[in-house]
Short mmCIF file of C-alpha atoms and ligand atoms in Angstrom, two decimals:
data_model
loop_
_atom_site.label_atom_id
_atom_site.label_comp_id
_atom_site.label_asym_id
_atom_site.label_seq_id
_atom_site.Cartn_x
_atom_site.Cartn_y
_atom_site.Cartn_z
CA MET A 1 -59.79 -138.96 30.34
CA LEU A 2 -58.98 -135.61 28.75
CA ILE A 3 -61.13 -132.54 28.15
CA PHE A 4 -60.92 -130.67 24.84
CA LEU A 5 -62.74 -127.51 23.88
CA ASP A 6 -64.84 -127.82 20.72
CA SER A 7 -64.44 -124.24 19.59
CA ALA A 8 -62.57 -121.77 17.40
CA ASN A 9 -63.61 -118.80 19.54
CA LEU A 10 -60.34 -117.32 20.82
CA GLU A 11 -61.92 -115.60 23.82
CA HIS A 12 -63.57 -118.82 24.92
CA ILE A 13 -60.39 -120.83 24.38
CA GLN A 14 -58.34 -118.28 26.36
CA SER A 15 -60.83 -118.34 29.22
CA ALA A 16 -61.02 -122.16 29.21
CA ALA A 17 -57.21 -122.41 29.14
CA ARG A 18 -57.05 -120.43 32.42
CA LEU A 19 -58.99 -123.22 34.09
CA GLY A 20 -55.93 -125.41 33.52
CA VAL A 21 -57.86 -128.55 32.65
CA VAL A 22 -58.36 -128.18 28.90
CA SER A 23 -55.79 -130.27 27.05
CA GLY A 24 -56.63 -129.46 23.44
CA ALA A 25 -59.21 -128.20 20.96
CA THR A 26 -61.25 -129.46 18.07
CA THR A 27 -62.45 -127.19 15.29
CA ASN A 28 -64.38 -127.51 12.07
CA PRO A 29 -65.26 -125.04 9.30
CA SER A 30 -68.59 -124.17 10.97
CA LEU A 31 -66.88 -123.41 14.29
CA VAL A 32 -64.19 -121.28 12.61
CA ALA A 33 -66.89 -119.34 10.72
CA LYS A 34 -68.88 -118.91 13.98
CA GLY A 35 -65.80 -118.09 16.08
CA GLY A 36 -65.63 -114.59 14.64
CA GLY A 37 -61.84 -114.51 14.70
CA LYS A 38 -60.06 -112.22 12.28
CA GLY A 39 -57.51 -113.59 9.82
CA THR A 40 -57.07 -116.58 7.58
CA TYR A 41 -57.90 -120.17 8.54
CA LYS A 42 -54.19 -120.69 9.25
CA GLU A 43 -53.86 -117.53 11.40
CA ILE A 44 -56.86 -118.52 13.50
CA VAL A 45 -55.53 -122.06 14.02
CA LEU A 46 -52.08 -120.71 14.96
CA SER A 47 -53.70 -118.40 17.50
CA ILE A 48 -55.52 -121.36 19.04
CA LEU A 49 -52.22 -123.27 19.23
CA ASP A 50 -50.69 -120.31 21.07
CA LEU A 51 -53.41 -120.44 23.72
CA LEU A 52 -53.22 -124.18 24.47
CA SER A 53 -50.35 -126.58 25.00
CA GLY A 54 -52.11 -129.60 23.50
CA GLU A 55 -53.32 -130.76 20.12
CA VAL A 56 -55.71 -128.87 17.85
CA SER A 57 -57.84 -130.68 15.27
CA VAL A 58 -58.30 -128.89 11.95
CA GLU A 59 -60.66 -130.14 9.26
CA VAL A 60 -59.84 -130.61 5.58
CA LEU A 61 -61.94 -128.52 3.21
CA SER A 62 -61.69 -130.77 0.15
CA GLU A 63 -63.43 -134.05 -0.61
CA GLU A 64 -61.10 -135.75 -3.08
CA ARG A 65 -58.34 -138.05 -1.79
CA ASN A 66 -55.27 -136.35 -3.26
CA SER A 67 -56.49 -132.87 -2.35
CA MET A 68 -57.20 -134.05 1.21
CA ILE A 69 -53.70 -135.50 1.42
CA GLU A 70 -52.13 -132.24 0.18
CA GLU A 71 -54.22 -130.20 2.62
CA ALA A 72 -53.37 -132.54 5.50
CA ARG A 73 -49.66 -132.36 4.75
CA ASP A 74 -49.88 -128.56 4.69
CA TYR A 75 -51.82 -128.34 7.99
CA SER A 76 -49.50 -130.74 9.76
CA SER A 77 -46.49 -128.66 8.66
CA TRP A 78 -47.89 -125.73 10.71
CA SER A 79 -47.19 -127.50 14.01
CA PRO A 80 -46.55 -130.99 15.39
CA ARG A 81 -49.64 -130.38 17.54
CA ILE A 82 -52.00 -130.31 14.55
CA VAL A 83 -54.37 -133.23 14.04
CA VAL A 84 -56.16 -133.35 10.67
CA LYS A 85 -59.89 -134.08 10.67
CA ILE A 86 -61.04 -136.22 7.77
CA PRO A 87 -64.55 -137.65 7.25
CA PRO A 88 -65.15 -141.41 6.78
CA THR A 89 -65.90 -141.32 3.08
CA TRP A 90 -64.25 -143.69 0.58
CA GLU A 91 -61.88 -140.85 -0.35
CA GLY A 92 -61.30 -139.88 3.25
CA ILE A 93 -60.39 -143.37 4.49
CA SER A 94 -58.10 -143.80 1.52
CA ALA A 95 -56.39 -140.49 2.40
CA ILE A 96 -55.99 -141.57 6.05
CA SER A 97 -54.28 -144.80 4.93
CA ILE A 98 -51.58 -142.76 3.17
CA LEU A 99 -51.27 -140.07 5.84
CA SER A 100 -50.94 -142.55 8.71
CA GLN A 101 -47.93 -144.11 6.96
CA GLU A 102 -46.37 -140.64 6.76
CA GLY A 103 -46.93 -140.05 10.47
CA VAL A 104 -49.58 -137.34 9.97
CA LYS A 105 -51.98 -137.37 12.93
CA THR A 106 -55.62 -137.74 11.87
CA ASN A 107 -59.06 -137.57 13.44
CA LEU A 108 -61.99 -139.42 11.83
CA THR A 109 -64.69 -136.79 12.07
CA LEU A 110 -68.44 -137.13 11.42
CA CYS A 111 -68.29 -140.74 12.62
CA PHE A 112 -71.77 -142.22 12.97
CA SER A 113 -71.22 -145.98 12.97
CA LEU A 114 -68.98 -148.68 14.39
CA ASN A 115 -68.15 -149.78 10.85
CA GLN A 116 -66.81 -146.30 10.03
CA ALA A 117 -64.76 -146.32 13.23
CA LEU A 118 -63.29 -149.76 12.43
CA LEU A 119 -62.40 -148.77 8.87
CA GLY A 120 -60.72 -145.63 10.20
CA ALA A 121 -58.79 -147.63 12.80
CA ASN A 122 -57.61 -150.11 10.18
CA ALA A 123 -56.47 -147.19 8.03
CA GLY A 124 -54.36 -146.08 11.00
CA VAL A 125 -56.36 -143.08 12.16
CA THR A 126 -55.12 -141.52 15.41
CA TYR A 127 -58.56 -140.54 16.78
CA VAL A 128 -62.18 -141.32 15.96
CA SER A 129 -64.89 -138.82 16.81
CA PRO A 130 -68.38 -140.29 17.21
CA PHE A 131 -70.87 -137.37 17.03
CA VAL A 132 -73.16 -138.09 19.96
CA GLY A 133 -75.60 -135.15 19.78
CA ARG A 134 -76.19 -135.47 16.06
CA LEU A 135 -77.11 -139.15 16.44
CA ASP A 136 -79.44 -138.26 19.32
CA ASP A 137 -80.98 -135.62 17.01
CA VAL A 138 -82.14 -138.31 14.59
CA GLY A 139 -83.46 -140.63 17.31
CA GLU A 140 -80.41 -142.88 17.61
CA ASP A 141 -78.41 -143.50 20.79
CA GLY A 142 -75.20 -141.52 20.28
CA MET A 143 -73.61 -142.61 23.55
CA ARG A 144 -74.23 -146.28 22.71
CA LEU A 145 -71.94 -145.77 19.71
CA VAL A 146 -69.19 -144.31 21.95
CA ALA A 147 -69.45 -147.33 24.27
CA ASP A 148 -69.46 -149.79 21.34
CA ILE A 149 -66.35 -148.24 19.80
CA VAL A 150 -64.48 -148.16 23.13
CA GLU A 151 -65.40 -151.79 23.86
CA THR A 152 -64.51 -153.06 20.38
CA PHE A 153 -61.21 -151.17 20.21
CA SER A 154 -60.28 -152.54 23.61
CA ARG A 155 -61.22 -156.12 22.62
CA TYR A 156 -58.93 -155.98 19.57
CA ASN A 157 -56.25 -153.90 21.29
CA ILE A 158 -56.69 -151.09 18.74
CA GLN A 159 -54.61 -148.05 19.70
CA THR A 160 -56.91 -145.43 18.07
CA ARG A 161 -58.24 -143.04 20.75
CA VAL A 162 -61.93 -142.20 21.05
CA ILE A 163 -63.08 -138.56 21.21
CA ALA A 164 -66.72 -138.21 22.26
CA ALA A 165 -67.86 -135.24 20.14
CA SER A 166 -71.01 -133.24 19.46
CA LEU A 167 -71.63 -133.16 23.23
CA ARG A 168 -74.48 -130.82 24.03
CA HIS A 169 -74.86 -130.85 27.84
CA PRO A 170 -73.08 -131.93 31.06
CA LEU A 171 -74.91 -135.27 31.20
CA HIS A 172 -73.34 -136.15 27.85
CA CYS A 173 -69.91 -135.56 29.47
CA VAL A 174 -70.70 -137.82 32.42
CA GLN A 175 -71.96 -140.52 30.06
CA ALA A 176 -68.89 -140.16 27.82
CA PHE A 177 -66.56 -140.60 30.82
CA LYS A 178 -68.53 -143.66 31.97
CA ALA A 179 -68.51 -145.15 28.46
CA GLY A 180 -64.70 -145.02 28.53
CA ALA A 181 -64.08 -142.31 25.90
CA HIS A 182 -60.45 -141.18 26.08
CA ILE A 183 -61.37 -137.56 25.39
CA ALA A 184 -64.56 -135.50 25.61
CA THR A 185 -64.64 -132.43 23.38
CA MET A 186 -67.26 -129.90 24.33
CA PRO A 187 -68.49 -126.37 23.60
CA TYR A 188 -67.47 -123.63 26.05
CA GLU A 189 -71.06 -123.39 27.32
CA VAL A 190 -71.01 -127.06 28.32
CA LEU A 191 -67.68 -126.61 30.14
CA LEU A 192 -69.21 -123.71 32.10
CA LYS A 193 -72.14 -125.93 33.05
CA MET A 194 -69.80 -128.74 34.18
CA VAL A 195 -68.41 -126.38 36.84
CA ASP A 196 -71.81 -125.19 38.01
CA HIS A 197 -73.85 -126.72 40.80
CA PRO A 198 -76.58 -124.74 42.58
CA LEU A 199 -75.64 -126.24 45.96
CA THR A 200 -72.05 -124.99 45.55
CA THR A 201 -73.36 -121.48 44.84
CA ILE A 202 -75.76 -121.60 47.81
CA GLY A 203 -73.01 -123.06 50.05
CA ILE A 204 -70.54 -120.27 49.20
CA SER A 205 -73.14 -117.62 49.76
CA ARG A 206 -74.00 -119.09 53.21
CA PHE A 207 -70.35 -119.33 54.23
CA MET A 208 -69.75 -115.72 53.12
CA LYS A 209 -72.75 -114.52 55.14
CA ASP A 210 -71.58 -116.41 58.25
CA ALA A 211 -68.03 -115.14 57.74
CA GLN A 212 -69.33 -111.59 58.30
CA ARG A 213 -70.07 -112.57 61.90
CA ILE A 214 -66.55 -113.78 62.66
CA ILE A 215 -64.46 -111.05 60.99
O1 G3P B 301 -67.04 -131.89 17.61
C1 G3P B 301 -68.11 -131.93 16.72
C2 G3P B 301 -69.03 -130.80 16.91
O2 G3P B 301 -68.45 -129.59 16.54
C3 G3P B 301 -70.37 -130.96 16.31
O3 G3P B 301 -71.23 -130.47 17.25
O4 G3P B 301 -73.33 -129.62 18.14
O5 G3P B 301 -72.69 -129.19 15.73
O6 G3P B 301 -73.37 -131.46 16.47
P1 G3P B 301 -72.74 -130.16 16.88
#
């Protein structure tokens, strides 16, 4: 079970990398725009690759099959650690079918149903990313989808890996691990909260106070 950072903020990625437990990153156009990094899309992605040793997902910006394929080929030429995010539209799944035959690693983003996940897997997608928080936002059970995908992929021995995405809080992470997701990708703020426990803070403070008496 791997932990990815869902961010394009270089300071956050650098800080998370120091923890030594973050294996990769996922980005999207909104995160790159929010990340505040200077430079082109490519320069920002290359900087992220420099900070982490694992894979970085980068999203296509076009919606038509051939343009997506061209974009994906370009992104994947930047580094063997690039994974191209493509949404489960008719055009997107068709693009994934071609790219998977060429060995381009892909990530089915904006996945909101088991049917989308199965179509992506049959097209040869490397990862599927069910968006948990966004399903919760509209009153559906996002984590149920993660569990359903994991269970169905396992039943049919499908090799596509499951990335639990759009995680909003530490309980989502716990639930994603329990549901059997292979990877949980999370914002920096959620990673910080995963470390935190008030009893750890209180315990350290007590030990430090008692240590004064024995030094
Ligand atoms: O990994 C997907 C993520 O970036 C979406 O998160 O919080 O915008 O739904 P959110």
